[in-house]
Coordinates of C-alpha atoms in Angstrom, one line a residue:
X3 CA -32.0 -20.0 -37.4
X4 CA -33.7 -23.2 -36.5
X5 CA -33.3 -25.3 -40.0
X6 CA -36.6 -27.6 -38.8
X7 CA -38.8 -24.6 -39.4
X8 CA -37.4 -23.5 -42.6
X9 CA -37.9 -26.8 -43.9
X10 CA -41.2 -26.8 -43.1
X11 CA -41.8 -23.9 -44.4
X12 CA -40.6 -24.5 -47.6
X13 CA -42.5 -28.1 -48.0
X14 CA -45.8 -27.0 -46.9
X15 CA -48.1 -25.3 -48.7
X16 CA -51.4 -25.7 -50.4
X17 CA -51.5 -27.6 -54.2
X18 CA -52.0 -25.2 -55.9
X19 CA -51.7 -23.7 -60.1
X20 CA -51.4 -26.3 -63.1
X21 CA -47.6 -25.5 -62.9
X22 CA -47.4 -27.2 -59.4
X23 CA -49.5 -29.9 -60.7
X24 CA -46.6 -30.1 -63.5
X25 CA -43.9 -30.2 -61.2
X26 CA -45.8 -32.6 -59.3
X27 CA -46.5 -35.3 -61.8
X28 CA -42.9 -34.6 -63.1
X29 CA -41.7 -35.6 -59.2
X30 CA -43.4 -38.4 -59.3
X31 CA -42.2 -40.0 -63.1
X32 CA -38.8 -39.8 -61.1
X33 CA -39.8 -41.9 -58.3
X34 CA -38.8 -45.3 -59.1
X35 CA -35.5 -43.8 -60.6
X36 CA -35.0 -42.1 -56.9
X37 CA -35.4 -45.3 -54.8
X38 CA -31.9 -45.8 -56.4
X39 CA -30.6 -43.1 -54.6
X40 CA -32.9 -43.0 -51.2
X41 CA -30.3 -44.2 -48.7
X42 CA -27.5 -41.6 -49.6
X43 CA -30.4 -38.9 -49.7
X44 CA -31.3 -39.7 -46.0
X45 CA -27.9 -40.2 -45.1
X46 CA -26.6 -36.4 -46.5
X47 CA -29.8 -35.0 -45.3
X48 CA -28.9 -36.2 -41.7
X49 CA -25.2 -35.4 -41.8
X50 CA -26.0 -31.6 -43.5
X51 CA -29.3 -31.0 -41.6
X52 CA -31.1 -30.4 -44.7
X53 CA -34.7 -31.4 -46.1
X54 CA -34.4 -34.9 -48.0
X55 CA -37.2 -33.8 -50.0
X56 CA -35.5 -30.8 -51.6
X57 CA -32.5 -33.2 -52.1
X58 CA -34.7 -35.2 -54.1
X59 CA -36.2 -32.3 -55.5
X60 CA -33.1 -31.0 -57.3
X61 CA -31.9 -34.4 -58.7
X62 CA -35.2 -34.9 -60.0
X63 CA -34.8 -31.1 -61.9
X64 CA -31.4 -31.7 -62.8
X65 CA -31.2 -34.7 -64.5
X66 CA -35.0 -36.7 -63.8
X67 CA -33.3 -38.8 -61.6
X68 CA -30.1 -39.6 -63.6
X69 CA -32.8 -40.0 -66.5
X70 CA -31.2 -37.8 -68.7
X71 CA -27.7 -37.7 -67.5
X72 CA -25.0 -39.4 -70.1
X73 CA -23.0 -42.7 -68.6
X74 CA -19.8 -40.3 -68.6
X75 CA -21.8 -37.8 -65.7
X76 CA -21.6 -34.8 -67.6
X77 CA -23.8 -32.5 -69.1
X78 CA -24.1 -32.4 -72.7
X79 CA -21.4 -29.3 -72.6
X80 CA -19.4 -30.8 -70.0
X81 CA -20.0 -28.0 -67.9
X82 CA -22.0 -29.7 -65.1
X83 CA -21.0 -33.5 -63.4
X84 CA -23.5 -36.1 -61.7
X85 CA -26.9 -36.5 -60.9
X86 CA -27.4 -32.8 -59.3
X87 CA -25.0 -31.3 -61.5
X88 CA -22.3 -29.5 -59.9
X89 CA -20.8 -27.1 -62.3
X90 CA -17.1 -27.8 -62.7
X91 CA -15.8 -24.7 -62.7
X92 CA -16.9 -23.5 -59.4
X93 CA -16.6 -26.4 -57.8
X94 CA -14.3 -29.8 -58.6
X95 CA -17.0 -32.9 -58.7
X96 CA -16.1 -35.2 -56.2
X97 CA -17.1 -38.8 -56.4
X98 CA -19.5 -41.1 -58.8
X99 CA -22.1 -39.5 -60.7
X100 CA -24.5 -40.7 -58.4
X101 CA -22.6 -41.3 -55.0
X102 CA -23.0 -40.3 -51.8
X103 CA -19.8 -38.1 -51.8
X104 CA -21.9 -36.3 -55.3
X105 CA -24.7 -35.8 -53.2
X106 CA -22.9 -34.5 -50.3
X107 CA -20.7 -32.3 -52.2
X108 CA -24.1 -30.8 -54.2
X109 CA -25.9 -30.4 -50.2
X110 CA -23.1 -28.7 -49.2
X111 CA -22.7 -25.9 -52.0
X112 CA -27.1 -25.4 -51.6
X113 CA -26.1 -24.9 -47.9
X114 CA -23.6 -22.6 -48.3
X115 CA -26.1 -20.4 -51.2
X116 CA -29.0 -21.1 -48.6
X117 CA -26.4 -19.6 -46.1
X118 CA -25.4 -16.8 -48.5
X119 CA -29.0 -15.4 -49.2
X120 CA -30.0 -11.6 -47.9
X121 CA -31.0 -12.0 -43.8
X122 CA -33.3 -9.7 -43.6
X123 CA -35.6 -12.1 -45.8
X124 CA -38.0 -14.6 -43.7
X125 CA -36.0 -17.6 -43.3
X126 CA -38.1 -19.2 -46.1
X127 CA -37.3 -16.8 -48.7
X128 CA -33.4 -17.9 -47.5
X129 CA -34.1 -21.0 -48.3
X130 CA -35.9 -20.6 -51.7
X131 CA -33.1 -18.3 -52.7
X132 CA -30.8 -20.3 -51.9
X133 CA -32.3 -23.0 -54.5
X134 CA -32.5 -20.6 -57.3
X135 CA -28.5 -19.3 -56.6
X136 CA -28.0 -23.2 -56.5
X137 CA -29.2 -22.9 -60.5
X138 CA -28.3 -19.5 -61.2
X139 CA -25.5 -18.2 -59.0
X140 CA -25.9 -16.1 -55.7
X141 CA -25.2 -13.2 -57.9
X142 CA -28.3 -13.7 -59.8
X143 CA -30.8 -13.7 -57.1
X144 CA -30.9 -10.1 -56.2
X145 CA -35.1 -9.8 -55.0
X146 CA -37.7 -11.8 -53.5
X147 CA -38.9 -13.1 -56.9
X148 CA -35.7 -14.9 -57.3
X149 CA -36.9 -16.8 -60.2
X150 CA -36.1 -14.1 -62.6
X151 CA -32.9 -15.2 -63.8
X152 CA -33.3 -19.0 -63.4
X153 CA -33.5 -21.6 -66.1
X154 CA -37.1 -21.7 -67.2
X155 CA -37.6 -18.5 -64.8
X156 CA -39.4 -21.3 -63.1
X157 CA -36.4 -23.4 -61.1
X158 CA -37.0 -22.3 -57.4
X159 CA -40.7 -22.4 -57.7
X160 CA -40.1 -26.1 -59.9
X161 CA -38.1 -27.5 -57.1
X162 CA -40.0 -26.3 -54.3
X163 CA -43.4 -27.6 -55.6
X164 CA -41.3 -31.3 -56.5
X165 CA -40.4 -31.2 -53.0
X166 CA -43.7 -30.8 -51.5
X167 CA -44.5 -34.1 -53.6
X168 CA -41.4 -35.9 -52.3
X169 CA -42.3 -34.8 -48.8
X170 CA -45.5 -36.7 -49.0
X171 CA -43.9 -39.3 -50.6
X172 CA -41.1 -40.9 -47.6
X173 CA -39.1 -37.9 -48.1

């Protein structure tokens, strides 16, 4: 499928309920954190031909932008390493907390979910599913309304709508 579309697709759409608005303001606290991390953003989005806003978008839900991540890179239960938390047991963290090589590695497992999700959904719905298995596991998204077993029941729909804001944004 032609990635250009789908990323449109997922960062378009009209502002909409107070939850976007939420996820919107949220995106936007993170800003200044996220200039930190701008040129390896662009640089993975380039090299794994996927949306730097989404990127963006899942560092600012993870961790606010490294806002909430201890020095040490892990998670409070040491389950999940860097600023887009990749969880250590599926995957071994590569790199600094906040490097490139993080990023990369964290691109290439949403790829690989994005990649995973049913085919005979529109290439959007892919992609959004593919976000949610990023927080939930491919397992876990079974339907359409792949929010249902996400953290919040909110995490697609929460990094979508941060992504439309970091689209507008130099994203």
């Amino acid at each position: 499928h032609n990635s250009g579309t789908v990323k449109r697709q997922v960062t378009e759409g009209s502002p909409g309920n107070s939850r976007q608005k939420t996820s919107h303001a949220l995106a936007e606290e993170d800003a200044d954190r996220m200039k930190n991390f701008k040129n390896s953003i662009f640089n993975v989005a380039k090299n794994k031909g996927i949306d730097p806003a989404v990127i963006a978008a899942i560092i600012s839900r993870e961790t606010r932008a490294g806002n909430v991540l201890p020095s040490s890179g892990w998670n409070e239960g040491g389950v999940a390493f860097g600023i887009m938390q990749v969880v250590a047991r599926c995957n071994s963290p590569k790199g600094g907390k906040d490097s490139e090589e993080h990023i990369t590695q964290a691109a290439g497992i949403l790829i690989d979910f994005i990649n995973s999700m049913n085919k005979s959904w529109p290439p959007a719905l892919q992609y959004k599913g593919g976000i949610a298995a990023y927080n939930c596991g491919p397992g876990a998204v079974t339907s359409q309304d792949m929010d249902q077993n996400t953290e919040g029941g909110d995490y697609a729909n929460d990094v979508v709508a941060r992504a439309q804001w970091y689209k507008h944004h130099g994203y």
